[in-house]
Amino acid sequence: MLAISLKSLLAHKVRFLLTAVAIVLGVSLVAGTFIFTDTIDAQFDDLFEDIYSGIDVSVRADVGDFRAETEPFPGDVLDIVLAVEGVEIAEGGVTSLATGVLDKEGDPIGGRGPPTLGFSWAEVPSLTPMRIKEGAGRAPTGSQDIVLDANTVANAGFALGDTVTVVGLSGPEQFELVGIASFGDQDSLLGATIVLFDLEKARELFGYGDEYTGISVQAEAGVTAEELTERISLVLPAGVEAVTGETERNEQVAEINEALSFLSIGLLSFAGVSVFVGAFIIQNTFRIVVAQRIRELALLRAIGATGRQIRSMVIIEALVVGIVGSVLGVGFGFAMAFAIRGMMNAAGMGIPLGALVLLPRAVIAAMLVGMILTLLSSLLPARQASRISPVAAMREEAARTPRRSLHTRALAGSVITGLGVLLIGLGLFVDIGRSIAYVGAGAAIAFMGISVLAPLAASPLADFIGWPLPRLFGISGQLARENTKRQPRRTASTASALMVGVALVVFFAVFGSSTKASINETIFELFPADLTFSSTSQTDPELRAPISPAFAERLGVYDELSVVSAMQFGRVVIEGETQIIGAFDPETIEQVIVLDAIGDAVAAVAARDSVIVSASFLEESGWAVGDTVTAEFAHTGEVALTIVGTYEHGDFGKLFLSSDTYLANFRYMGDSFVFVNAADGVSVLAAQDAISPTVETFGNIKAQTKSEIVEDAEGQIDQALALFTGLLLFAVMIAVLGITNTLTLSIYERTREIGLLRAVGMVRRQVRRMIRWEAVIIATFGAMLGVGIGIILGWAVVRALADEGFGAFRVPVGQVILALVLAAFSGVLAAVWPARKASRMNILDAISNE
Amino acid sequence: MGAGGMLSETEGGSVTGDVAVRYAARLENGVKTYGEGDTAIHALNGATAEFERGRFTAIMGPSGSGKSTLLHCIAGLDTLTSGIAYIGEIDLSTLKDRDLTLLRRERIGFIFQSYNLIPSLSAEENILLPLSIGGKQPDEDWYGTILDTVGLRPRLTHRPSELSGGEQQRVAAARALVSQPEIIFADEPSGNLDSKASAELLGFMRHAVDEFGQTIVMVTHDPGTAAYADRIIFLEDGRIVDEMYDPTADSVLDRLKSLGG
Ligand SMILES: Nc1ncnc2c1ncn2[C@@H]1O[C@H](COP(=O)(O)OP(=O)(O)OP(=O)(O)O)[C@@H](O)[C@H]1O
Ligand SMILES: [Mg+2]
């Protein structure tokens, strides 16, 4: 059987190729995702290996569940450590995320991309990967000195001796670039902007006293890292801990892996869509191929092959195609990884470039997906093949396999679709957890159900879509339309694949524009502030880059402003969960934002150690006003906070302290937002003009009016939409390829018919036109279904999120029409090859009697 | 006749008008070779034949003698290795694919042994196919005459799958006639039909020659079928070896026996 299978594959190279291509595309996004994430992973691994290679023990503040890099501890700990037996050498340093570097134009470097990291220069080379590049200056020694990483220097066009402005806690300050640094032999730390100062200046700039945020220790020969860690731990004061360098590295790697796993889950979901769409195509292809081979298979049956043998033959063929397709898919995955990286970077994610890494798991995952995909896709067609009766070989009109009755189809399709809708409904409207999984699975099942129903709609819809064709293109147009109606099942299957892609694109478009509309409403309703300031440097995305505390202070002197109100954020652990907590000045906050506080909650939070909680989070956590919760701060440890009130509008945050309470419990690194109102009789524009000198000196602070905030938010949504749409394009491409597939196979079936048309006088252009419009009808059919489903799904999700502030449901009509038109046009592309092939078909093949 | 455009568009006509007036199609020293060297097959090996206008000619010969090849080469479906094929005054080898296609559409009709119709079109649409491909309307009188002759009026809206084999071939014959071509080529048109349907079809073809002056060239194996023709040419090993006029089934049979012996 294997031999026959292989021969049959080789004899039908085009079929083989077409099936394989569908698999390649389906698999390649899976492979690409793994290659992409593995590459980033490996880059980080290498980097941390470098950074920690000489460090045996790390001493740092003991802050429990918090990230420790920037929490300081007393400077005399270094003496304690140095005194421990077995310590070869130890050096303390400070790190900060709260710095921004301005480029030559005074704009912040980095933007929304990789963060800016500030370090003190380490004197001991074995304890740091940082080096001054050969001939590129020297280490920072004085309070005017700054060293930047080579990548940043190159990108910003700095040269040694240039003046560089850094915005620290106390505002902008100027330095002289005295050195250019690298990491081992790497010019860039994954694209981050690195600023290095001498220890004293770094402490001043980052707001530390006689403190360190870390001490790196190298053990004497013969002393293990574990031993030394234990010894050091014994003598450390409370609040400071020692871990092995390896532990610290593993923690960092784990943290990054966690962040990456989000990314890879996201990407894999899109890969899943591609695989799902690919399954439609592959199954369709196998089914057509089996239908076309009925005579051949029946002949095998007639000469004695059992149904089982036929079935295994079809499956073996599928597996061979699956293997070949999967292997090629892995190769193609490299291209995908490149494409993903390009798209991420286009969306401003700043992912470092570098050679791609192929790990076994990428290959295994891709192979598994490819094999399972093909195997499952071939099962039904294989079963069908095994049921072909030997007599079929004799009959002229053999190509007709028994069709399920319309009723059965309508019933089965409705039941499956209903099940999918039920799951979506459960996920959206019933609180059962894992709602995204329910919605995803529900959508997949609903798509399948609709694809079962679709053949019922194929004929009428093809008539509808194709009605102008006969008039416009005469017989070519008429035949194009008739051909799509001839095999409704095939047309529907092909269109369904496109339907899935289009539905998701439209869904995101609807969801995005509804979100925008909601944001628009919310911001204008709940944001009385005339201007909002935020930092443009990226440090900690959850907390936002702090604005130098000096900024709000300096704004305070302007008469053009009536209110200056700052908001801070930080992390706190409550009941074992890390939460983001905000803080504001209770006296002024209500003039700049609307919290919809219940009663005098805002005034009440002015009392020390009190907190207000948003109504929804209060309910979620099962707390009540008057309760006391224990909050753990990195800086001050456990503090009992009394819940003194609640507020309706949780968009700004779910937990708020007064700024006083905040300052008592956090190391104040600056403000996340500064809101201002123009004084009476002063226009926002005039106020903006008045304060612009101050804003400009800080460089990395931007002022936004309400409409600019809306625009900004919309811009971010658009960026996300572009990314999603880009990722979905792979699925759409597969679907378009599916049209090519179906058409090509159909053309083989219609060799004689096309030959006849050519014989009685159809010119090649007319043949091409016929195939092209057939493709356009199929594509439009799929796109119309997709648009419908996408809008309905969007509506359901928006409705389900009504509680979370989604007031608006908007269908972006222009975008939807564009999607429809582009999808229809994709039919033209899909048809290029088959149309060419059909128009060049040998007429004699067609009319010779087999 | 709809072929007027062709004359100006193409550069055929290396032959004097007289010959072109007399013969609807001609083959001069036609050679068609498949393959190369030792394994080369000469499907046509210097065949020369003329087909007079208004005549019904049958081509006979043993299987593999090159009948279909000859038909394809004169009808512009295939190209000769050497020699010249003319339709009217036009040398087919001078035409590009597009012009050749237009020539087939406007000046040639076809009836094949099987798979003659487009399954997704009704009988009527199939009949009108050569016209609709050219974006033309049928001449009502002529169309009516054809329909009456083939007797298909009640079945016009049916799809081919709903027609008998005989009916299908009559639709094909009507299609071949509808554009009033200079010549109709038929390759074993009754090969798949029973004797009654076969007689109907051939009677109809004969009628077209007698009443409308249609020129028909038909390949057949069957002496009874060949007897409908005015003239028979016999092919063997790619050459014309004999011909006979006004055949009857018996005389054809005799001739075949003598050729075979
Ligand atoms: N495409 C081709 N490639 C190679 N040889 C061919 C091809 N087409 C035809 N031949 C050969 O050319 C010769 C003539 O073929 P043709 O089809 O013209 O014969 P025929 O007289 O129509 O036979 P039949 O009565 O069986 O239809 C045969 O030997 C055939 O094998
Ligand atoms: Mg033949």
Tab-separated table of C-alpha atoms in Angstrom, chain A residues 22 33 52 97 149 191 408 416 442 444 460-461 464 481 514 546 567 575 586 604 633 650 652 691 723 760 777 814 847:
chain	number	residue	atom	x	y	z
A	22	ALA	CA	-1.811	24.624	2.876
A	33	THR	CA	6.002	31.877	17.060
A	52	TYR	CA	26.061	37.171	36.412
A	97	LEU	CA	14.419	53.146	36.473
A	149	ASP	CA	25.757	52.284	25.848
A	191	GLY	CA	17.804	47.896	22.950
A	408	THR	CA	-29.828	16.517	8.004
A	416	ILE	CA	-23.324	22.773	16.067
A	442	GLY	CA	-17.431	28.707	21.141
A	444	ALA	CA	-14.415	27.895	16.682
A	460	PRO	CA	-28.695	31.590	-3.599
A	461	LEU	CA	-25.796	33.708	-2.398
A	464	PHE	CA	-27.003	37.151	-5.572
A	481	ARG	CA	-21.544	31.952	-11.496
A	514	SER	CA	-16.471	50.584	19.966
A	546	PRO	CA	7.555	58.869	37.002
A	567	MET	CA	-1.095	61.291	41.027
A	575	GLU	CA	-3.872	39.314	50.798
A	586	PRO	CA	-7.693	64.666	48.301
A	604	ALA	CA	-12.019	60.664	54.250
A	633	PHE	CA	4.891	47.780	51.146
A	650	GLY	CA	-12.538	52.566	38.609
A	652	PHE	CA	-8.020	55.391	37.044
A	691	ILE	CA	4.174	76.914	31.238
A	723	LEU	CA	-0.915	44.216	14.906
A	760	VAL	CA	-15.845	26.215	-29.882
A	777	ILE	CA	-17.740	34.996	-6.034
A	814	GLY	CA	-15.728	52.250	5.999
A	847	ILE	CA	-11.631	16.225	-26.526
